[in-house]
Amino acid sequence: MLGTLRQKILGQSLQRTRSAASALRSYSSAAKEMMVRDALNSALDEEMSADPKVFLMGEEVGEYQGAYKISKGLLEKYGPERVLDTPITEAGFTGIGVGAAYYGLRPIVEFMTFNFSMQAIDHIINSAAKSNYMSSGQISVPIVFRGPNGAAAGVGAQHSQCYAAWYAACPGLKVLCPYSSEDARGLLKAAIRDPDPVVFLENELLYGESFPVSAEVLDSSFCLPIGKAKIEREGKDVTITAFSKMVGYALKAAEILAKEGISAEVINLRSIRPLDRSTINASVRKTNRLITVEEGFPQHGVGAEICTSVIEESFGYLDAPVERIAGADVPMPYAANLERMAVPQVEDIVRAAKRACYRSVPLAAAA
Amino acid sequence: MALCLKTSRISIHCLKSKMGLLSMIKQDSCLSSLTHPQKPPFPTRNAQNFRDPDANFRMSATLFSARRLKSVKAEKQFCSLDNVDHNQVLDLPGGKVVLTPEMRFISESPEERAQCYRVLDNDGQLIMCSNFKKVGEEIAVKMYTDMVTLQTMDAVFYEAQRQGRISFYATTIGEEAINIASAAALTTDDLVFPQYREPGVLLWRGFTLQEFANQCFGNKADYGKGRQMPIHYGSNKLNYFTVSATIATQLPHAVGAAYSLKMDRRNACVITYFGDGGSSEGDFHAALNFAAVMEVPAIFFCRNNGWAISTPTSDQFRSDGVVVRGRGYGVRSIRVDGNDALAIYSAVHAAREMAISEHRPILIEAITYRVGHHSTSDDSTKYRPVDEIEWWRSARDPVARFRKWIESNGWWCSEAESELRNNVREQLLHAIQVAEKIEKPPLAELFMDVYDVPPSNLCEQEKLLGETVRRNPQYYPPDVSL
């Protein structure tokens, strides 16, 4: 298919321009702040403008301006052929998006929350993730599935699950989790340009948060590499890995720990699949202690995978057992006080870091 | 486009077919006494009675003069509410609705079942005044030879599986007309989203017997690099999307691709195939609904062959087949005789025109019978009578029926027949021998195509695996390279 070939060549030359641009990075402090919501909106806008094959599809994305206003203004700018309001059929519009991607378009399928993606998960896994392999390269699926993931505030069990571990288990998918506005812009652009299917897990509570952005981030060619984690805060005593909202909590925990003389290194994973094992391991070899933080259920979670990776590659460097902090092993309760106890809080991270540094009594072994 | 042949020869044929129908009525009443061993008797009005499919044809034959399909326009529905004051109209967001003081439920089944479009009768003769798209000698002969090739390919590959040379196979016996005639009515620019019983479409477009064999043997020359089971063919070049075993998932894919064609303003449509069982999937609902709302050029082709593995249609749905559901979604639909190549050709040809020029989806339900087992993993004699299968295999063979038509036109003869059959069989046996000897794909291919660019962990694993194999060659098959 000549179209795909042309896209591949174009993609490669784009990559070269991008890496040139990042080499000219300026380190001036940014005066500009940007909300994550606006970061995502601008990324969508710019990518749709740059490539006519990109289109957005989902419930309420058009007339309503997006259930969370992420696609504000896009219907007006690009028209109903490129911003499609769909009926309430996740399985339907996901399958349709995959079909459009098979043909060569670059759809962005929005789920109102990733909880609803379960109704379409057959298409995400069996039709999107595995197609390139099953067709041995004849059918590529350059699609992005995006939407809010994980716990919000008072939305109950069926609207609060984190799907990072589920999707990251599947070969053929790439799974990204932005935290800051820079992450949101750079990773979403990378996802849209990527020829493989990407699951892009946002966070509803982060949409309204503002982060400083540099001029480079605001440039329309800005893009972050997929598969590279970011060291948000350097440290030497304990490594804390986190993604999405938990990065903010980990940074707050690091502040508290600093006052007590523990220097924590906070890694923002950014990419759950592929996982940046080399950055994580390099950090653990430096600090010798590891805490993994995630909002999702503990069993078979992201932390379990990180722990195994470190044991496989850096066992000799560990001075303390790896500890994983995750959400409680229960469906998310609704009542505010119970909900607070079902997700990790800053204090949980602080206590775990202290345990890893032998500054407090270790937890009794769980039954 | 009414075609009225006034030659006396045809009139005699018409008479014959009418008489034939009369004798068929007698025969069919015998067949309808073949009840399914475990099923309670269903009222014939509602059941899709596969022992008496001619019931539909009988009805259309006697009424053909009154109900002849004159054009390809959809039939109009006349408002038949008598006691309505036409000033009593409700303005709804979706449009105006006429009010009535009569409480009348819409019946769960129509007074009459949807009629079945047919052009050739059971003896391969044109039904008088049948309305169809003419087919010239070249196309007709190619259609016939491809149908024979498909039939022979099925027989040979099925044998090969039974001999243990390939692991799996699924035949298309009884559905040759559906496969070939629908493909013949399309162009290669039209995208095909198959289920798994449509290899004939690939055959028509030029997929060679060797290519089929290579996929079944999973060798190095297989375009699928041995990644999938046999019969999971695919070809980028021929616009035939690789078969995927998940049922009906191709329906929304087809809608997405059709939408893309529309956006690109291409003079092409999408066709997607599925069975009576596939119509029960949620994806069927989603796809038809979306196709209508998004106004896409998509042909939904249902091969209603009576069986979904062992599930007969009476256990699959209670509607009058699949065709009536089209109206439920606002999709124009037609029911055709799935064993009549000319009827299928005409219907798909018309559907393609409508789909592309009017930007609308079309639903075609082809009534046929799955003569073969579901696959080599199935023995259908366990759940249906052997004589029912044999009757459909012989008396209703779509290939034989079409042969009679091309012979009556002087385009075919028995010498050509035996030459073709022998030729094709030889080619197939040769293709199998060649495919068997070709090497399997190298080990390196195991790790490719998971992503566009192989990730570092898989590159590493490939290296490690290669080293392990080189250290212990005695445990590794000699005919698979690294």
Tab-separated table of N, CA and C in Angstrom, chain A residues 1 8 52-55 57 80-82 84-89 91-105 122-123 126-127 129 131-140 170-174 194-197 273-274 277, chain B residues 191 193 222-225 227-228 234-237 239 241-246 248-257 259-266 282-283 285-287 289-291 293-294 445-453 455 457:
chain	number	residue	atom	x	y	z
A	1	MET	N	0.863	-1.176	0.000
A	1	MET	CA	0.000	0.000	0.000
A	1	MET	C	0.897	1.223	0.000
A	8	LYS	N	5.332	6.220	6.060
A	8	LYS	CA	6.503	5.772	6.817
A	8	LYS	C	7.664	6.730	6.563
A	52	PRO	N	-4.466	15.598	7.450
A	52	PRO	CA	-5.915	15.498	7.199
A	52	PRO	C	-6.486	14.111	7.462
A	53	LYS	N	-5.605	13.125	7.655
A	53	LYS	CA	-6.123	11.790	7.917
A	53	LYS	C	-6.537	11.604	9.374
A	54	VAL	N	-6.134	12.548	10.240
A	54	VAL	CA	-6.452	12.401	11.653
A	54	VAL	C	-7.887	12.849	11.884
A	55	PHE	N	-8.662	12.048	12.592
A	55	PHE	CA	-10.002	12.490	12.945
A	55	PHE	C	-10.367	11.965	14.326
A	57	MET	N	-13.324	10.764	17.212
A	57	MET	CA	-14.616	10.092	17.251
A	57	MET	C	-14.917	9.687	18.679
A	80	PRO	N	-18.036	18.272	10.826
A	80	PRO	CA	-18.533	16.979	11.304
A	80	PRO	C	-17.898	15.778	10.634
A	81	GLU	N	-17.156	15.982	9.555
A	81	GLU	CA	-16.510	14.817	8.947
A	81	GLU	C	-15.277	14.400	9.711
A	82	ARG	N	-14.713	15.327	10.491
A	82	ARG	CA	-13.480	14.991	11.209
A	82	ARG	C	-13.666	14.942	12.714
A	84	LEU	N	-16.525	13.348	14.986
A	84	LEU	CA	-17.777	12.606	14.898
A	84	LEU	C	-18.395	12.325	16.246
A	85	ASP	N	-19.641	12.763	16.401
A	85	ASP	CA	-20.416	12.374	17.576
A	85	ASP	C	-21.004	10.999	17.303
A	86	THR	N	-20.738	10.048	18.169
A	86	THR	CA	-21.196	8.688	17.886
A	86	THR	C	-22.384	8.311	18.758
A	87	PRO	N	-23.178	7.345	18.302
A	87	PRO	CA	-24.183	6.758	19.188
A	87	PRO	C	-23.502	6.030	20.345
A	88	ILE	N	-24.302	5.624	21.326
A	88	ILE	CA	-23.711	5.009	22.524
A	88	ILE	C	-23.414	3.543	22.253
A	89	THR	N	-22.422	3.314	21.444
A	89	THR	CA	-22.059	1.934	21.137
A	89	THR	C	-20.548	1.834	21.104
A	91	ALA	N	-18.575	-0.679	21.413
A	91	ALA	CA	-18.097	-1.753	20.538
A	91	ALA	C	-18.191	-1.318	19.084
A	92	GLY	N	-19.280	-0.614	18.781
A	92	GLY	CA	-19.467	-0.154	17.416
A	92	GLY	C	-18.429	0.842	16.985
A	93	PHE	N	-18.307	1.948	17.722
A	93	PHE	CA	-17.408	2.971	17.186
A	93	PHE	C	-15.943	2.586	17.329
A	94	THR	N	-15.628	1.724	18.280
A	94	THR	CA	-14.244	1.254	18.347
A	94	THR	C	-13.932	0.393	17.134
A	95	GLY	N	-14.858	-0.503	16.792
A	95	GLY	CA	-14.655	-1.339	15.610
A	95	GLY	C	-14.552	-0.497	14.364
A	96	ILE	N	-15.403	0.528	14.288
A	96	ILE	CA	-15.372	1.406	13.125
A	96	ILE	C	-14.053	2.149	13.055
A	97	GLY	N	-13.589	2.625	14.200
A	97	GLY	CA	-12.295	3.312	14.211
A	97	GLY	C	-11.197	2.397	13.721
A	98	VAL	N	-11.213	1.150	14.183
A	98	VAL	CA	-10.188	0.201	13.747
A	98	VAL	C	-10.294	-0.032	12.247
A	99	GLY	N	-11.521	-0.144	11.749
A	99	GLY	CA	-11.708	-0.312	10.308
A	99	GLY	C	-11.154	0.864	9.529
A	100	ALA	N	-11.379	2.065	10.031
A	100	ALA	CA	-10.844	3.251	9.357
A	100	ALA	C	-9.324	3.223	9.388
A	101	ALA	N	-8.758	2.760	10.490
A	101	ALA	CA	-7.300	2.675	10.597
A	101	ALA	C	-6.756	1.617	9.654
A	102	TYR	N	-7.479	0.496	9.518
A	102	TYR	CA	-7.053	-0.529	8.560
A	102	TYR	C	-6.918	0.103	7.181
A	103	TYR	N	-7.890	0.953	6.853
A	103	TYR	CA	-7.889	1.565	5.531
A	103	TYR	C	-6.745	2.549	5.376
A	104	GLY	N	-6.323	3.198	6.460
A	104	GLY	CA	-5.214	4.129	6.344
A	104	GLY	C	-5.462	5.478	6.995
A	105	LEU	N	-6.657	5.657	7.580
A	105	LEU	CA	-6.870	6.912	8.302
A	105	LEU	C	-6.248	6.796	9.688
A	122	ASP	N	-12.691	-6.155	23.054
A	122	ASP	CA	-12.372	-7.149	22.017
A	122	ASP	C	-11.769	-6.460	20.809
A	123	HIS	N	-12.338	-5.314	20.430
A	123	HIS	CA	-11.788	-4.628	19.261
A	123	HIS	C	-10.416	-4.043	19.548
A	126	ASN	N	-8.214	-7.700	20.077
A	126	ASN	CA	-8.203	-8.639	18.954
A	126	ASN	C	-8.190	-7.979	17.591
A	127	SER	N	-8.774	-6.805	17.475
A	127	SER	CA	-8.786	-6.190	16.150
A	127	SER	C	-7.665	-5.185	15.953
A	129	ALA	N	-4.709	-4.476	18.478
A	129	ALA	CA	-3.360	-4.824	18.951
A	129	ALA	C	-2.727	-5.942	18.140
A	131	SER	N	-3.497	-7.151	15.057
A	131	SER	CA	-3.631	-7.196	13.597
A	131	SER	C	-2.319	-7.117	12.854
A	132	ASN	N	-1.420	-6.269	13.293
A	132	ASN	CA	-0.176	-6.136	12.546
A	132	ASN	C	0.570	-7.465	12.539
A	133	TYR	N	0.528	-8.146	13.690
A	133	TYR	CA	1.227	-9.417	13.804
A	133	TYR	C	0.513	-10.498	13.009
A	134	MET	N	-0.801	-10.595	13.165
A	134	MET	CA	-1.545	-11.673	12.505
A	134	MET	C	-1.507	-11.532	10.990
A	135	SER	N	-1.431	-10.302	10.511
A	135	SER	CA	-1.402	-10.110	9.062
A	135	SER	C	0.031	-9.986	8.571
A	136	SER	N	0.979	-10.208	9.453
A	136	SER	CA	2.415	-10.024	9.215
A	136	SER	C	2.719	-8.737	8.467
A	137	GLY	N	2.308	-7.637	9.083
A	137	GLY	CA	2.681	-6.326	8.583
A	137	GLY	C	1.795	-5.781	7.487
A	138	GLN	N	0.823	-6.583	7.007
A	138	GLN	CA	-0.010	-6.068	5.909
A	138	GLN	C	-1.039	-5.075	6.405
A	139	ILE	N	-1.502	-5.276	7.647
A	139	ILE	CA	-2.519	-4.376	8.186
A	139	ILE	C	-1.942	-3.666	9.393
A	140	SER	N	-1.640	-2.378	9.236
A	140	SER	CA	-1.192	-1.641	10.419
A	140	SER	C	-2.361	-0.816	10.941
A	170	CYS	N	-0.725	-6.484	27.107
A	170	CYS	CA	-0.978	-7.017	25.763
A	170	CYS	C	0.069	-6.598	24.743
A	171	PRO	N	0.797	-7.542	24.164
A	171	PRO	CA	1.758	-7.158	23.131
A	171	PRO	C	1.029	-6.648	21.898
A	172	GLY	N	1.594	-5.630	21.287
A	172	GLY	CA	0.950	-5.019	20.132
A	172	GLY	C	0.391	-3.654	20.469
A	173	LEU	N	0.140	-3.415	21.783
A	173	LEU	CA	-0.347	-2.106	22.198
A	173	LEU	C	0.781	-1.289	22.780
A	174	LYS	N	0.649	0.023	22.700
A	174	LYS	CA	1.531	0.894	23.487
A	174	LYS	C	0.617	1.601	24.472
A	194	ASP	N	2.230	7.798	15.891
A	194	ASP	CA	2.785	6.444	15.932
A	194	ASP	C	1.985	5.490	15.044
A	195	PRO	N	2.673	4.603	14.301
A	195	PRO	CA	1.934	3.678	13.438
A	195	PRO	C	1.263	2.517	14.188
A	196	ASP	N	1.560	2.360	15.476
A	196	ASP	CA	0.960	1.251	16.228
A	196	ASP	C	-0.229	1.747	17.049
A	197	PRO	N	-1.120	0.828	17.471
A	197	PRO	CA	-2.242	1.267	18.301
A	197	PRO	C	-1.749	1.704	19.682
A	273	ARG	N	3.775	0.827	28.609
A	273	ARG	CA	4.247	-0.181	27.673
A	273	ARG	C	4.693	0.551	26.430
A	274	PRO	N	5.948	0.506	26.021
A	274	PRO	CA	7.046	-0.164	26.690
A	274	PRO	C	7.484	0.546	27.968
A	277	ARG	N	12.572	0.262	31.431
A	277	ARG	CA	13.269	-0.518	32.454
A	277	ARG	C	14.678	0.007	32.727
B	191	LEU	N	-13.229	-2.711	-1.202
B	191	LEU	CA	-12.548	-3.414	-0.113
B	191	LEU	C	-13.422	-4.566	0.388
B	193	PHE	N	-14.169	-7.256	3.451
B	193	PHE	CA	-13.972	-7.632	4.853
B	193	PHE	C	-14.679	-8.973	5.051
B	222	ASP	N	4.047	-17.930	2.588
B	222	ASP	CA	2.736	-17.468	3.068
B	222	ASP	C	2.827	-15.987	3.416
B	223	TYR	N	1.868	-15.203	2.917
B	223	TYR	CA	1.902	-13.776	3.232
B	223	TYR	C	1.682	-13.541	4.711
B	224	GLY	N	1.068	-14.510	5.361
B	224	GLY	CA	0.827	-14.390	6.787
B	224	GLY	C	1.982	-14.903	7.632
B	225	LYS	N	3.065	-15.298	6.998
B	225	LYS	CA	4.269	-15.793	7.679
B	225	LYS	C	3.951	-16.875	8.693
B	227	ARG	N	1.597	-17.214	10.710
B	227	ARG	CA	1.134	-16.771	12.022
B	227	ARG	C	-0.275	-17.258	12.347
B	228	GLN	N	-1.026	-17.626	11.320
B	228	GLN	CA	-2.424	-17.981	11.574
B	228	GLN	C	-2.744	-19.377	11.068
B	234	GLY	N	-5.277	-13.457	3.419
B	234	GLY	CA	-5.372	-11.995	3.364
B	234	GLY	C	-4.508	-11.505	2.234
B	235	SER	N	-4.888	-10.417	1.611
B	235	SER	CA	-4.036	-9.866	0.556
B	235	SER	C	-4.261	-8.374	0.433
B	236	ASN	N	-3.208	-7.638	0.767
B	236	ASN	CA	-3.228	-6.179	0.626
B	236	ASN	C	-3.509	-5.788	-0.815
B	237	LYS	N	-2.776	-6.473	-1.701
B	237	LYS	CA	-2.816	-6.144	-3.126
B	237	LYS	C	-4.238	-6.287	-3.682
B	239	ASN	N	-6.973	-6.085	-1.936
B	239	ASN	CA	-7.940	-5.388	-1.085
B	239	ASN	C	-8.853	-6.345	-0.332
B	241	PHE	N	-9.104	-8.009	3.299
B	241	PHE	CA	-8.517	-7.914	4.633
B	241	PHE	C	-8.386	-9.283	5.270
B	242	THR	N	-7.246	-9.501	5.910
B	242	THR	CA	-6.927	-10.807	6.463
B	242	THR	C	-8.052	-11.334	7.340
B	243	VAL	N	-8.407	-12.596	7.120
B	243	VAL	CA	-9.468	-13.236	7.893
B	243	VAL	C	-9.100	-13.254	9.363
B	244	SER	N	-10.056	-12.893	10.188
B	244	SER	CA	-9.847	-12.924	11.632
B	244	SER	C	-10.965	-13.776	12.201
B	245	ALA	N	-10.628	-14.658	13.144
B	245	ALA	CA	-11.612	-15.650	13.560
B	245	ALA	C	-12.740	-15.093	14.408
B	246	THR	N	-12.568	-13.902	14.973
B	246	THR	CA	-13.617	-13.356	15.832
B	246	THR	C	-14.852	-13.052	14.975
B	248	ALA	N	-18.069	-11.529	13.378
B	248	ALA	CA	-18.765	-10.264	13.126
B	248	ALA	C	-17.978	-9.026	13.501
B	249	THR	N	-16.716	-9.168	13.962
B	249	THR	CA	-15.960	-7.959	14.270
B	249	THR	C	-15.648	-7.194	12.996
B	250	GLN	N	-15.687	-7.892	11.860
B	250	GLN	CA	-15.357	-7.222	10.612
B	250	GLN	C	-16.476	-6.259	10.190
B	251	LEU	N	-17.651	-6.368	10.771
B	251	LEU	CA	-18.751	-5.500	10.343
B	251	LEU	C	-18.493	-4.044	10.706
B	252	PRO	N	-18.190	-3.716	11.974
B	252	PRO	CA	-17.856	-2.309	12.224
B	252	PRO	C	-16.573	-1.874	11.518
B	253	HIS	N	-15.620	-2.800	11.346
B	253	HIS	CA	-14.407	-2.422	10.598
B	253	HIS	C	-14.792	-1.959	9.213
B	254	ALA	N	-15.714	-2.714	8.607
B	254	ALA	CA	-16.123	-2.377	7.240
B	254	ALA	C	-16.738	-0.991	7.205
B	255	VAL	N	-17.522	-0.663	8.233
B	255	VAL	CA	-18.148	0.657	8.257
B	255	VAL	C	-17.094	1.745	8.375
B	256	GLY	N	-16.094	1.491	9.221
B	256	GLY	CA	-15.011	2.466	9.361
B	256	GLY	C	-14.272	2.665	8.056
B	257	ALA	N	-13.994	1.574	7.375
B	257	ALA	CA	-13.282	1.683	6.102
B	257	ALA	C	-14.163	2.360	5.065
B	259	TYR	N	-16.410	4.558	5.647
B	259	TYR	CA	-16.392	5.969	5.981
B	259	TYR	C	-15.140	6.635	5.428
B	260	SER	N	-14.026	5.920	5.517
B	260	SER	CA	-12.776	6.456	4.982
B	260	SER	C	-12.856	6.615	3.472
B	261	LEU	N	-13.472	5.644	2.800
B	261	LEU	CA	-13.631	5.750	1.339
B	261	LEU	C	-14.462	6.985	1.006
B	262	LYS	N	-15.508	7.199	1.801
B	262	LYS	CA	-16.378	8.356	1.565
B	262	LYS	C	-15.596	9.645	1.754
B	263	MET	N	-14.788	9.693	2.820
B	263	MET	CA	-13.986	10.892	3.078
B	263	MET	C	-13.016	11.153	1.940
B	264	ASP	N	-12.500	10.078	1.362
B	264	ASP	CA	-11.554	10.207	0.257
B	264	ASP	C	-12.251	10.418	-1.077
B	265	ARG	N	-13.577	10.385	-1.062
B	265	ARG	CA	-14.380	10.540	-2.280
B	265	ARG	C	-13.965	9.547	-3.378
B	266	ARG	N	-13.764	8.294	-2.962
B	266	ARG	CA	-13.357	7.277	-3.932
B	266	ARG	C	-14.567	6.656	-4.589
B	282	GLY	N	-23.368	-8.463	18.819
B	282	GLY	CA	-23.588	-7.048	19.075
B	282	GLY	C	-22.990	-6.178	17.988
B	283	ASP	N	-21.893	-6.643	17.419
B	283	ASP	CA	-21.233	-5.856	16.370
B	283	ASP	C	-22.135	-5.668	15.148
B	285	HIS	N	-25.401	-5.184	15.178
B	285	HIS	CA	-26.265	-4.061	15.519
B	285	HIS	C	-25.503	-2.746	15.391
B	286	ALA	N	-24.318	-2.714	16.011
B	286	ALA	CA	-23.539	-1.484	15.994
B	286	ALA	C	-23.193	-1.078	14.564
B	287	ALA	N	-22.785	-2.056	13.769
B	287	ALA	CA	-22.331	-1.738	12.412
B	287	ALA	C	-23.477	-1.231	11.542
B	289	ASN	N	-26.323	0.070	12.439
B	289	ASN	CA	-26.805	1.339	12.956
B	289	ASN	C	-25.897	2.488	12.526
B	290	PHE	N	-24.619	2.308	12.766
B	290	PHE	CA	-23.662	3.332	12.386
B	290	PHE	C	-23.620	3.554	10.885
B	291	ALA	N	-23.685	2.483	10.136
B	291	ALA	CA	-23.590	2.629	8.675
B	291	ALA	C	-24.724	3.506	8.173
B	293	VAL	N	-26.461	5.753	10.035
B	293	VAL	CA	-26.319	7.121	10.554
B	293	VAL	C	-25.209	7.862	9.832
B	294	MET	N	-24.084	7.199	9.588
B	294	MET	CA	-22.944	7.854	8.947
B	294	MET	C	-23.054	7.861	7.428
B	445	GLU	N	11.114	-14.470	12.422
B	445	GLU	CA	9.799	-13.910	12.142
B	445	GLU	C	8.867	-13.987	13.348
B	446	LEU	N	9.227	-14.827	14.310
B	446	LEU	CA	8.376	-14.941	15.504
B	446	LEU	C	8.235	-13.596	16.195
B	447	PHE	N	9.300	-12.781	16.134
B	447	PHE	CA	9.334	-11.554	16.906
B	447	PHE	C	8.988	-10.301	16.097
B	448	MET	N	8.754	-10.483	14.807
B	448	MET	CA	8.507	-9.307	13.967
B	448	MET	C	7.038	-8.933	13.950
B	449	ASP	N	6.739	-7.705	13.586
B	449	ASP	CA	5.372	-7.208	13.359
B	449	ASP	C	4.509	-7.080	14.597
B	450	VAL	N	5.084	-7.305	15.798
B	450	VAL	CA	4.264	-7.025	16.978
B	450	VAL	C	4.001	-5.524	16.991
B	451	TYR	N	5.072	-4.809	16.709
B	451	TYR	CA	4.956	-3.368	16.511
B	451	TYR	C	5.541	-3.025	15.147
B	452	ASP	N	5.378	-1.787	14.749
B	452	ASP	CA	5.950	-1.334	13.492
B	452	ASP	C	7.466	-1.517	13.517
B	453	VAL	N	8.085	-1.073	14.610
B	453	VAL	CA	9.532	-1.247	14.788
B	453	VAL	C	9.736	-2.207	15.948
B	455	PRO	N	10.640	-3.787	19.278
B	455	PRO	CA	11.152	-3.167	20.494
B	455	PRO	C	12.381	-3.898	21.006
B	457	ASN	N	13.207	-5.259	23.802
B	457	ASN	CA	13.109	-6.511	24.552
B	457	ASN	C	12.943	-7.701	23.605
